[in-house]
Short mmCIF file of C-alpha atoms in Angstrom, two decimals:
data_model
loop_
_atom_site.label_atom_id
_atom_site.label_comp_id
_atom_site.label_asym_id
_atom_site.label_seq_id
_atom_site.Cartn_x
_atom_site.Cartn_y
_atom_site.Cartn_z
CA MET A 1 26.27 -15.41 13.94
CA MET A 2 29.48 -13.81 12.47
CA ASN A 3 29.83 -13.00 8.88
CA THR A 4 33.08 -11.69 7.40
CA ILE A 5 32.35 -10.05 4.14
CA CYS A 6 34.01 -7.45 1.69
CA GLN A 7 32.90 -5.75 -1.31
CA THR A 8 33.43 -7.38 -4.69
CA HIS A 9 30.85 -5.98 -5.92
CA SER A 10 -0.67 -19.56 -16.15
CA ASN A 11 -0.76 -22.83 -15.20
CA PRO A 12 -3.44 -23.79 -17.75
CA SER A 13 -5.15 -26.22 -15.27
CA LEU A 14 -5.99 -23.30 -13.04
CA ARG A 15 -9.29 -21.69 -13.33
CA ALA A 16 -9.41 -18.02 -14.08
CA THR A 17 -9.76 -17.18 -10.48
CA GLY A 18 -9.26 -13.74 -9.19
CA TRP A 19 -8.45 -13.65 -5.58
CA LEU A 20 -8.72 -10.78 -3.19
CA LEU A 21 -7.71 -10.94 0.50
CA LEU A 22 -7.41 -10.44 3.38
CA LEU A 23 -8.81 -10.57 6.60
CA SER A 24 -9.60 -12.47 9.64
CA LEU A 25 -12.83 -12.37 11.52
CA SER A 26 -12.33 -14.18 14.73
CA ALA A 27 -11.30 -13.78 18.46
CA GLY A 28 -7.94 -12.15 18.77
CA LEU A 29 -7.06 -12.69 15.14
CA ILE A 30 -6.21 -9.87 12.84
CA PRO A 31 -5.37 -10.65 10.67
CA ALA A 32 27.01 -17.93 3.27
CA PRO A 33 26.36 -14.18 3.01
CA ALA A 34 26.95 -13.27 -0.51
CA GLN A 35 29.82 -10.95 -1.64
CA ALA A 36 29.31 -7.64 0.14
CA PHE A 37 30.45 -4.41 1.22
CA CYS A 38 33.35 -3.57 3.58
CA GLY A 39 32.09 -3.09 7.03
CA PHE A 40 30.49 -4.96 10.10
CA TYR A 41 26.88 -5.95 9.75
CA VAL A 42 25.60 -5.54 13.20
CA SER A 43 21.84 -6.28 13.46
CA GLN A 44 18.43 -6.23 11.77
CA ALA A 45 15.06 -4.79 12.40
CA ASP A 46 12.69 -7.78 11.46
CA THR A 47 8.93 -8.00 11.86
CA SER A 48 9.25 -9.35 15.40
CA LEU A 49 9.78 -5.79 16.71
CA PHE A 50 6.17 -4.96 16.17
CA ASN A 51 2.83 -6.18 17.52
CA ASP A 52 -0.22 -7.34 15.62
CA VAL A 53 1.77 -8.19 12.56
CA SER A 54 0.48 -9.79 9.31
CA LYS A 55 2.99 -10.89 6.62
CA VAL A 56 1.93 -11.58 3.07
CA ALA A 57 4.08 -12.84 0.33
CA LEU A 58 2.91 -12.00 -3.21
CA VAL A 59 4.49 -13.80 -6.26
CA ARG A 60 3.19 -12.03 -9.41
CA ASP A 61 3.89 -12.74 -13.04
CA GLY A 62 1.37 -11.47 -15.62
CA ASP A 63 -2.02 -12.35 -14.37
CA ARG A 64 -0.59 -15.21 -12.22
CA THR A 65 -0.46 -14.75 -8.49
CA VAL A 66 0.53 -16.83 -5.54
CA VAL A 67 -0.26 -15.27 -2.13
CA THR A 68 1.10 -16.73 1.15
CA MET A 69 -0.45 -15.28 4.31
CA ALA A 70 0.67 -15.52 7.97
CA ALA A 71 -0.83 -13.82 10.79
CA ASP A 72 0.62 -13.11 14.28
CA TYR A 73 -2.04 -15.08 15.99
CA ARG A 74 -1.95 -15.36 19.78
CA GLY A 75 -4.63 -17.28 21.58
CA ASP A 76 -6.84 -20.38 21.49
CA VAL A 77 -6.28 -22.05 18.23
CA SER A 78 -9.91 -23.39 18.33
CA GLU A 79 -11.00 -19.72 17.81
CA PHE A 80 -8.73 -19.09 14.89
CA SER A 81 -10.31 -18.43 11.67
CA MET A 82 -9.47 -16.56 8.41
CA VAL A 83 -12.19 -15.13 6.06
CA ILE A 84 -11.03 -13.86 2.69
CA PRO A 85 -13.03 -12.45 -0.08
CA VAL A 86 -12.36 -14.03 -3.46
CA VAL A 87 -13.99 -13.56 -6.84
CA ASP A 88 -14.42 -17.34 -7.69
CA VAL A 89 -14.38 -20.74 -6.35
CA PRO A 90 -10.83 -22.20 -6.29
CA LEU A 91 -9.94 -25.84 -6.98
CA ARG A 92 -8.43 -27.84 -4.25
CA GLU A 93 -5.14 -27.78 -6.12
CA GLN A 94 -4.96 -24.10 -5.90
CA ILE A 95 -4.68 -24.13 -2.13
CA ASN A 96 -1.64 -25.06 -0.06
CA VAL A 97 0.02 -24.64 3.20
CA ALA A 98 3.57 -23.30 3.50
CA ASN A 99 6.51 -23.85 5.87
CA PRO A 100 6.61 -20.94 8.30
CA ALA A 101 10.34 -20.83 7.79
CA LEU A 102 10.04 -19.44 4.24
CA LEU A 103 8.36 -16.23 5.51
CA GLU A 104 10.80 -15.97 8.25
CA HIS A 105 13.62 -16.32 5.96
CA LEU A 106 12.23 -13.71 3.54
CA ASP A 107 11.72 -11.44 6.58
CA ARG A 108 15.43 -11.85 7.60
CA TYR A 109 16.74 -11.35 4.19
CA THR A 110 14.88 -8.02 3.58
CA ALA A 111 14.94 -6.55 7.02
CA PRO A 112 16.35 -3.08 7.63
CA ARG A 113 19.91 -3.39 8.89
CA LEU A 114 22.58 -1.83 11.02
CA VAL A 115 26.22 -1.85 9.97
CA GLU A 116 29.42 -0.50 11.55
CA TYR A 117 32.82 0.70 10.32
CA TYR A 118 35.95 1.48 12.24
CA ASP A 119 37.77 4.55 11.41
CA PRO A 120 41.48 3.85 10.36
CA ASP A 121 44.54 5.68 11.74
CA PRO A 122 44.61 8.89 9.94
CA CYS A 123 48.19 8.85 9.93
CA GLN A 124 48.40 5.52 8.00
CA ASP A 125 46.57 3.96 5.14
CA PRO A 126 43.04 3.07 5.55
CA ARG A 127 42.21 -0.43 6.56
CA LEU A 128 39.16 -2.73 5.92
CA GLU A 129 36.79 -3.71 8.58
CA ARG A 130 34.91 -6.70 9.89
CA ILE A 131 31.25 -7.71 10.23
CA ARG A 132 29.01 -8.84 12.95
CA VAL A 133 25.56 -10.33 12.52
CA THR A 134 22.83 -11.00 15.00
CA GLY A 135 19.18 -11.64 14.83
CA SER A 136 15.80 -12.15 16.70
CA ARG A 137 12.81 -14.18 16.09
CA ILE A 138 9.06 -14.04 16.09
CA LYS A 139 7.13 -15.22 19.20
CA ARG A 140 4.15 -17.56 18.80
CA ALA A 141 1.06 -18.69 20.76
CA ASP A 142 0.41 -21.91 22.61
CA ILE A 143 -2.30 -24.11 21.19
CA GLU A 144 -5.19 -26.30 22.67
CA SER A 145 -7.70 -28.74 21.25
CA ALA A 146 -11.51 -29.43 20.32
CA SER A 147 -12.62 -29.49 16.80
CA PRO A 148 -14.93 -26.86 15.32
CA VAL A 149 -17.96 -28.01 13.23
CA PHE A 150 -19.33 -26.11 10.46
CA ALA A 151 -23.11 -25.68 10.02
CA VAL A 152 -24.96 -25.28 6.83
CA ASP A 153 -28.29 -23.59 6.04
CA ASP A 154 -29.98 -21.58 3.28
CA ARG A 155 -28.36 -18.13 4.33
CA VAL A 156 -25.22 -19.15 2.52
CA THR A 157 -24.16 -21.66 -0.17
CA ILE A 158 -21.15 -23.81 0.32
CA GLU A 159 -19.49 -23.79 -3.03
CA ALA A 160 -16.73 -26.01 -2.02
CA GLU A 161 -15.34 -27.70 1.04
CA TYR A 162 -11.60 -28.90 1.46
CA GLU A 163 -9.21 -30.44 3.98
CA VAL A 164 -5.81 -28.80 3.48
CA GLY A 165 -3.18 -29.55 6.00
CA GLU A 166 -4.49 -28.75 9.49
CA TYR A 167 -7.22 -26.44 7.95
CA ASP A 168 -10.80 -27.01 7.12
CA ILE A 169 -11.71 -24.66 4.39
CA LEU A 170 -15.15 -23.60 2.99
CA ILE A 171 -15.86 -21.48 0.15
CA LEU A 172 -19.03 -19.59 0.79
CA SER A 173 -21.40 -17.48 -1.31
CA ALA A 174 -24.41 -15.53 -0.24
CA GLU A 175 -27.01 -13.09 -1.50
CA GLN A 176 -27.12 -10.72 1.53
CA SER A 177 -24.44 -9.59 3.94
CA ASP A 178 -26.69 -10.07 6.84
CA GLY A 179 -27.36 -13.76 5.95
CA LEU A 180 -23.55 -14.44 5.63
CA ILE A 181 -22.79 -12.66 8.82
CA SER A 182 -25.50 -14.35 10.87
CA TRP A 183 -24.30 -17.73 9.42
CA LEU A 184 -20.69 -16.87 10.62
CA THR A 185 -21.98 -15.73 14.03
CA ASP A 186 -24.03 -18.94 14.54
CA ASN A 187 -20.92 -20.93 13.69
CA GLY A 188 -18.84 -19.39 16.31
CA TYR A 189 -17.29 -16.45 14.55
CA ARG A 190 -17.34 -13.27 16.52
CA ILE A 191 -18.07 -10.61 14.00
CA PRO A 192 -17.40 -7.16 14.95
CA ALA A 193 -19.88 -4.24 14.44
CA GLY A 194 -19.45 -2.58 11.18
CA ALA A 195 -18.52 -5.70 9.23
CA GLU A 196 -21.88 -5.81 7.35
CA GLU A 197 -21.13 -2.77 5.36
CA VAL A 198 -17.71 -4.02 4.21
CA VAL A 199 -19.01 -7.59 3.66
CA GLY A 200 -21.93 -6.30 1.63
CA ALA A 201 -19.58 -4.21 -0.56
CA TYR A 202 -17.75 -7.28 -1.52
CA LEU A 203 -20.94 -9.38 -2.06
CA LYS A 204 -22.17 -6.67 -4.45
CA ARG A 205 -19.16 -7.35 -6.55
CA GLY A 206 -20.11 -11.05 -6.78
CA MET A 207 -17.34 -12.19 -4.65
CA LYS A 208 -17.23 -15.54 -2.62
CA PHE A 209 -15.63 -15.93 0.89
CA PHE A 210 -12.91 -18.23 1.68
CA VAL A 211 -13.22 -19.36 5.36
CA ALA A 212 -10.46 -21.31 7.00
CA ARG A 213 -10.33 -22.92 10.45
CA VAL A 214 -7.81 -25.21 12.27
CA ALA A 215 -9.02 -28.93 12.35
CA LEU A 216 -7.66 -29.75 15.73
CA ASP A 217 -7.82 -33.49 15.05
CA ARG A 218 -5.26 -32.86 12.43
CA HIS A 219 -3.25 -30.27 14.08
CA THR A 220 0.04 -31.31 15.52
CA GLY A 221 -0.18 -29.02 18.62
CA SER A 222 2.69 -26.78 17.13
CA SER A 223 2.67 -23.35 18.51
CA VAL A 224 3.09 -21.99 14.92
CA LEU A 225 0.08 -22.02 12.54
CA ARG A 226 1.32 -22.65 8.91
CA PRO A 227 0.65 -19.95 6.45
CA LEU A 228 -2.10 -20.57 3.81
CA GLN A 229 -1.25 -20.28 0.04
CA ILE A 230 -3.61 -19.62 -2.77
CA ALA A 231 -2.85 -19.62 -6.44
CA TYR A 232 -4.86 -17.78 -8.95
CA GLU A 233 -5.11 -15.74 -12.10
CA ASP A 234 -6.64 -12.32 -12.26
CA GLU A 235 -5.69 -9.05 -14.04
CA ASN A 236 -6.13 -7.25 -10.84
CA PHE A 237 -3.05 -7.12 -8.44
CA MET A 238 -4.50 -6.02 -5.27
CA LEU A 239 -4.66 -6.88 -1.54
CA PRO A 240 -7.97 -6.31 0.26
CA ILE A 241 -7.38 -5.03 3.81
CA ARG A 242 -10.71 -3.45 4.72
CA LEU A 243 -12.21 -6.46 6.41
CA GLY A 244 -9.09 -6.56 8.61
CA THR A 245 -9.62 -3.19 9.88
CA VAL A 246 -13.11 -3.94 11.15
CA ASN A 247 -12.11 -5.99 14.14
CA ALA A 248 -8.76 -4.51 14.84
CA GLU A 249 -7.96 -3.09 18.19
CA GLY A 250 -5.86 -0.08 17.11
CA GLN A 251 -3.47 0.12 14.21
CA GLN A 252 -2.00 -2.93 12.58
CA GLU A 253 1.34 -3.65 10.96
CA LEU A 254 1.38 -5.18 7.46
CA PHE A 255 4.47 -6.46 5.64
CA VAL A 256 4.14 -7.24 2.13
CA PHE A 257 6.97 -9.14 0.35
CA ALA A 258 6.29 -8.97 -3.42
CA LEU A 259 8.33 -11.09 -5.82
CA THR A 260 8.34 -10.38 -9.62
CA ARG A 261 10.70 -10.79 -12.37
CA GLN A 262 10.25 -7.36 -13.75
CA GLY A 263 11.29 -5.09 -10.84
CA ARG A 264 10.03 -3.19 -7.69
CA VAL A 265 6.30 -3.26 -6.69
CA GLU A 266 4.62 -0.20 -5.36
CA THR A 267 0.96 0.86 -4.49
CA ARG A 268 -1.04 2.70 -7.05
CA ASN A 269 -3.63 4.26 -4.83
CA TYR A 270 -1.37 5.04 -1.88
CA ARG A 271 1.92 7.04 -1.93
CA THR A 272 4.86 4.52 -1.65
CA ARG A 273 7.82 6.18 0.07
CA LYS A 274 11.34 5.17 0.53
CA LEU A 275 12.34 5.14 4.30
CA PRO A 276 15.31 7.43 5.08
CA SER A 277 18.47 5.19 4.65
CA ASP A 278 22.27 5.29 4.60
CA LEU A 279 22.69 7.59 7.30
CA ASP A 280 25.10 7.72 10.11
CA VAL A 281 23.77 7.39 13.70
CA PRO A 282 25.40 7.40 17.15
CA ILE A 283 27.27 4.51 18.34
CA TYR A 284 25.02 3.83 21.20
CA ILE A 285 22.25 2.75 18.81
CA LYS A 286 24.11 -0.52 18.59
CA ASP A 287 22.59 -1.45 21.82
CA GLU A 288 19.01 -0.40 21.05
CA PHE A 289 18.54 -0.78 17.30
CA GLY A 290 15.17 -2.30 17.72
CA ASP A 291 13.88 0.70 19.74
CA PHE A 292 15.49 3.08 17.19
CA TYR A 293 13.91 1.42 14.36
CA ARG A 294 10.49 1.41 16.01
CA ASP A 295 10.86 5.22 16.61
CA LEU A 296 12.13 5.75 13.26
CA PHE A 297 9.10 4.07 11.55
CA THR A 298 6.76 5.79 13.93
CA GLU A 299 8.04 9.29 13.00
CA GLN A 300 7.97 8.52 9.40
CA VAL A 301 4.33 7.42 9.49
CA ALA A 302 3.51 10.57 11.41
CA GLN A 303 5.32 12.74 9.01
CA SER A 304 3.23 11.30 6.16
CA ASP A 305 -0.18 11.74 8.11
CA GLY A 306 -0.33 7.89 8.41
CA ARG A 307 -1.23 7.47 4.69
CA SER A 308 1.87 6.15 3.20
CA VAL A 309 3.28 2.73 2.34
CA PHE A 310 6.92 2.44 3.07
CA LEU A 311 9.66 0.80 0.98
CA GLU A 312 12.02 -1.03 3.27
CA TYR A 313 13.87 -3.17 0.58
CA ALA A 314 14.03 -3.66 -3.09
CA TRP A 315 16.71 -6.01 -4.41
CA ASP A 316 17.70 -8.67 -6.85
CA MET A 317 17.26 -11.87 -5.02
CA ALA A 318 20.46 -13.33 -6.51
CA TRP A 319 22.69 -11.46 -4.06
CA CYS A 320 22.81 -8.88 -1.19
CA ASP A 321 25.13 -6.22 0.29
CA PRO A 322 25.35 -6.53 3.19
CA CYS A 323 23.53 -9.78 3.81
CA ALA A 324 21.08 -9.86 6.72
CA ALA A 325 20.50 -13.41 5.60
CA GLU A 326 21.38 -15.46 2.69
CA PRO A 327 19.24 -15.08 -0.43
CA LEU A 328 16.42 -17.65 -0.58
CA SER A 329 17.29 -20.73 -2.61
CA ARG A 330 15.67 -21.85 -5.70
CA GLY A 331 13.70 -24.47 -3.91
CA GLU A 332 12.38 -21.89 -1.32
CA LEU A 333 11.40 -19.47 -4.07
CA ARG A 334 9.55 -22.42 -5.85
CA SER A 335 7.74 -23.30 -2.51
CA LEU A 336 6.73 -19.65 -2.20
CA GLY A 337 5.15 -19.89 -5.56
CA VAL A 338 7.76 -18.44 -8.10
CA MET A 339 6.35 -20.03 -11.07
CA TRP A 340 8.80 -18.77 -13.64
CA LEU A 341 11.97 -20.21 -12.45
CA ASP A 342 12.15 -22.96 -15.10
CA ASP A 343 10.34 -21.12 -17.82
CA GLY A 344 12.28 -21.22 -21.06
CA HIS A 345 15.41 -22.66 -19.30
CA ASN A 346 17.07 -25.98 -19.70
CA TRP A 347 18.77 -26.07 -16.32
CA SER A 348 21.44 -28.53 -15.60
CA PRO A 349 21.07 -30.53 -12.35
CA SER A 350 23.73 -28.43 -10.68
CA GLN A 351 21.92 -25.20 -11.88
CA ARG A 352 18.72 -26.48 -10.47
CA ARG A 353 20.47 -27.07 -7.22
CA SER A 354 21.94 -23.59 -7.16
CA ARG A 355 20.99 -21.46 -4.21
CA GLN A 356 20.71 -18.31 -6.30
CA GLY A 357 17.40 -17.09 -7.50
CA VAL A 358 17.11 -16.24 -11.18
CA ASP A 359 15.18 -13.21 -12.36
CA VAL A 360 13.47 -12.76 -8.95
CA PHE A 361 13.19 -9.25 -7.66
CA VAL A 362 11.89 -8.78 -4.11
CA THR A 363 10.26 -5.76 -2.76
CA ARG A 364 9.50 -5.37 1.02
CA LEU A 365 6.67 -2.84 1.91
CA HIS A 366 5.45 -1.91 5.34
CA LEU A 367 2.48 -0.07 6.36
CA ARG A 368 0.61 0.81 9.59
CA TYR A 369 -2.97 1.19 8.97
CA ASP A 370 -6.54 1.38 10.26
CA GLY A 371 -9.85 1.96 8.56
CA GLU A 372 -9.48 5.63 8.61
CA SER A 373 -5.87 5.97 7.26
CA PHE A 374 -6.38 3.28 4.63
CA PRO A 375 -10.01 3.16 3.69
CA GLU A 376 -9.30 1.32 0.41
CA ASP A 377 -7.75 -1.95 -0.46
CA LEU A 378 -4.18 -2.04 -1.61
CA ASP A 379 -3.94 -1.72 -5.39
CA PHE A 380 -0.34 -2.65 -6.69
CA GLN A 381 1.59 -2.26 -9.84
CA VAL A 382 4.76 -3.88 -10.95
CA THR A 383 7.41 -1.38 -12.22
CA GLY A 384 10.47 -2.00 -14.36
CA ASP A 385 12.54 -0.36 -11.83
CA ARG A 386 15.37 -2.74 -10.74
CA ARG A 387 17.35 -0.33 -8.78
CA ASN A 388 18.54 -1.74 -5.38
CA PHE A 389 17.30 -0.08 -2.16
CA GLN A 390 17.71 -1.08 1.47
CA GLY A 391 16.95 0.45 4.87
CA ARG A 392 20.57 0.77 6.11
CA TYR A 393 21.88 2.60 9.06
CA VAL A 394 25.61 3.08 9.93
CA LEU A 395 27.67 3.26 13.06
CA ARG A 396 31.28 4.71 12.59
CA HIS A 397 33.53 3.99 15.40
CA ALA A 398 36.18 6.64 15.89
CA TRP A 399 39.90 6.24 15.95
CA ARG A 400 41.30 6.95 19.41
CA GLY A 401 44.89 7.78 19.21
CA ASP A 402 47.35 10.85 19.54
CA PHE A 403 45.57 13.50 17.60
CA GLY A 404 48.97 15.49 17.72
CA GLN A 405 51.12 12.78 16.03
CA CYS A 406 50.49 14.22 12.51
CA GLU A 407 48.60 17.00 10.73
CA ALA A 408 46.05 14.53 9.41
CA ALA A 409 45.17 13.32 12.93
CA GLY A 410 44.39 16.85 13.96
CA GLN A 411 42.28 17.40 11.03
CA TYR A 412 40.61 14.06 11.73
CA ALA A 413 39.76 15.24 15.31
CA GLU A 414 38.35 18.44 13.93
CA SER A 415 36.05 16.39 11.65
CA LEU A 416 35.01 14.13 14.59
CA VAL A 417 33.41 16.90 16.40
CA SER A 418 31.29 18.07 13.35
CA ARG A 419 30.46 14.24 12.61
CA TRP A 420 29.18 13.59 16.06
CA ASP A 421 27.07 16.87 15.91
CA GLN A 422 25.61 15.76 12.62
CA GLU A 423 24.83 12.12 13.93
CA ALA A 424 22.84 13.77 16.79
CA GLN A 425 20.93 15.95 14.32
CA THR A 426 20.21 12.89 12.03
CA LEU A 427 18.97 10.81 14.91
CA ALA A 428 16.63 13.47 16.20
CA LYS A 429 15.28 14.07 12.76
CA LEU A 430 14.62 10.38 12.17
CA THR A 431 13.06 9.66 15.42
CA GLY A 432 11.68 12.81 16.90
CA ARG A 433 13.90 12.57 19.91
CA GLU A 434 15.26 15.65 21.61
CA VAL A 435 18.62 16.55 20.18
CA GLU A 436 20.10 17.87 23.37
CA LYS A 437 19.37 14.54 25.14
CA ILE A 438 21.01 12.78 22.37
CA LYS A 439 24.05 14.94 22.56
CA ARG A 440 24.30 14.57 26.41
CA ARG A 441 24.23 10.72 25.85
CA MET A 442 26.80 10.84 23.33
CA ALA A 443 29.05 12.99 25.53
CA ALA A 444 28.59 10.60 28.37
CA GLU A 445 29.95 7.77 26.03
CA GLY A 446 32.91 9.86 24.85
CA MET A 447 31.62 11.52 21.71
CA SER A 448 32.50 15.03 22.43
CA ALA A 449 35.48 17.55 21.79
CA GLU A 450 36.30 17.14 25.67
CA ALA A 451 36.80 13.36 25.30
CA LEU A 452 39.37 13.60 22.53
CA ASN A 453 42.38 12.66 24.46
CA GLY A 454 43.56 16.29 25.31
CA TRP A 455 42.90 17.66 21.83
CA LYS A 456 41.72 21.27 21.79
CA GLN A 457 39.66 22.49 18.93
CA GLN A 458 41.38 25.30 17.15
CA PRO A 459 39.65 28.50 16.14
CA LYS A 460 38.29 28.22 12.58
CA LYS A 461 40.23 30.25 9.98
CA SER A 462 38.68 32.66 7.59
CA TRP A 463 38.35 31.60 3.98
CA TRP A 464 41.15 33.80 2.98
CA GLN A 465 43.54 32.44 5.59
CA ARG A 466 42.84 28.85 4.21
CA LEU A 467 43.24 30.16 0.61
CA TRP A 468 46.83 31.35 0.95
CA GLY A 469 47.89 29.94 4.31
CA ASN A 470 48.31 33.49 5.87
CA GLY A 471 47.44 33.39 9.41
#
C-alpha cells in the first residue's frame, strides 16, 4: 500500500494466580497512518523473516498480567500441544483464545522499518518527499483431523479441565517429574531427553502445568491456530523459556510485545540492548531489506555473545512516525488484555470508538536463544522510560543533475562521494559483510565518483586555504 505522510509532529473475580510460561512439548512445536515524518516509508522487517518463531504479547499493570501466546507451528495439528508451568489453577474465565490478526497487527506496527528520501536540487530550495509502504505476512501450516483423548491415572492430578475454543485444556499437578513426564509420554506427547530436570525444577516450586491440545472435532480446519490467552495476578513479571529450549532443534526466535501504561519494558537478568538505528545504508538494500535485517540481527547477536535481548521498538501506542501500520484500536487493545483503558475515565461514545490507544506504551523485544545462551527464564521490569525508539534504516537517493551549474552543486557532488563511502562502511559494520564487495556493488549501481555525470573530484584544500580563501 502507499502512504503519504509528512511530519507534524485486578479484576477482583480473578484468583491470585501467578502464571509462568512458556513452552511446548510436542512434535514439531517449539514453542490511516498517523501524522509522520517527511520521507518515503519503504518496507518493514516483521517476524515472517525468521524461522521457528514464537510471539508473546504481555499486558502488564501492577500485579495484573494478560499473556497472549502464538507459536509458528507447522505440522499435523493432532500432534500440537502446549505445556506451560503455572503457579496456581486458573478459573475457566481466566482463559481465552484470541484472533491471530491481533498479534499480526502488533507485529506490523512495531516492525523495524526502511525509509527513503530524495535529495533536492542543491541549486534550489529543498523539497519534501513521498512515502511508499510494502509488507509481508506469516506462513502457516496445513491441518488435518482425529481427536486426541486424555488419559488419567495416579501419576498426576487433573486439577481442572476446560474446553476453550478449539482447545482442550488440562491443569495438571504431580509430585514427581518422572510421573508427570511418563503420563505425558503415555498420552502421546513426545518428551525430549533432558526435560525431567527442567520439569522437576518447576515442580519443586509447587507449580502446576497447563496443557493444551487441539480438539479436532471443534477445529474449523483453519491453517492458523488461534493464540491462547491467560489472565492472572502475580507480583512476578517473568516469562519461563527453559522448557522451550529442551526440545528445540537449534536456536529459536522469540518476540515479546509488552504493553504497559508506565513505559518501556526490559529484562532484569539479561542485558537489553537497543539495535543500531537511524543509519544510512546503500540504495540497493531496498530490494533486499529482509536479507539485510536478518544479517544485521545475526551480527548483533554475535557481537553480544548471544546473550542479549534486543530492543526493536518502544513507542506510545497513540501514534507512530513513520507508521509501518496503524496503531492498534482501542477495541484491539482491549482484546489483547489492556485492562486499564476505562479505569477512571468517563469516555463518551465517540471517545470509546476512537482508534487511538490511551496510556498504552508498547515495547518490542527480540531474542535468539537456546539453553546455553539463555539458561534462565526471562525476568522483566517495567521502567518509567517513555522515550520513543524504533529500528529505522534510511535510503537517500542522490540528485542527478549538472554538478557544474552552481557552486552548491559541486559541493553536493563532493559530499556524495564521502556519503557513499560512509554508507558502505555502515553496512559492513552492521552486517559483517565485506566492505569492498559492498563498494563494488554500489559502483555498479552508479554510486561512485566516476558515475557523477562527468564531475571530477577536486584536490582537497588545506585548512589555511579554506580559512582565507587563498589558493
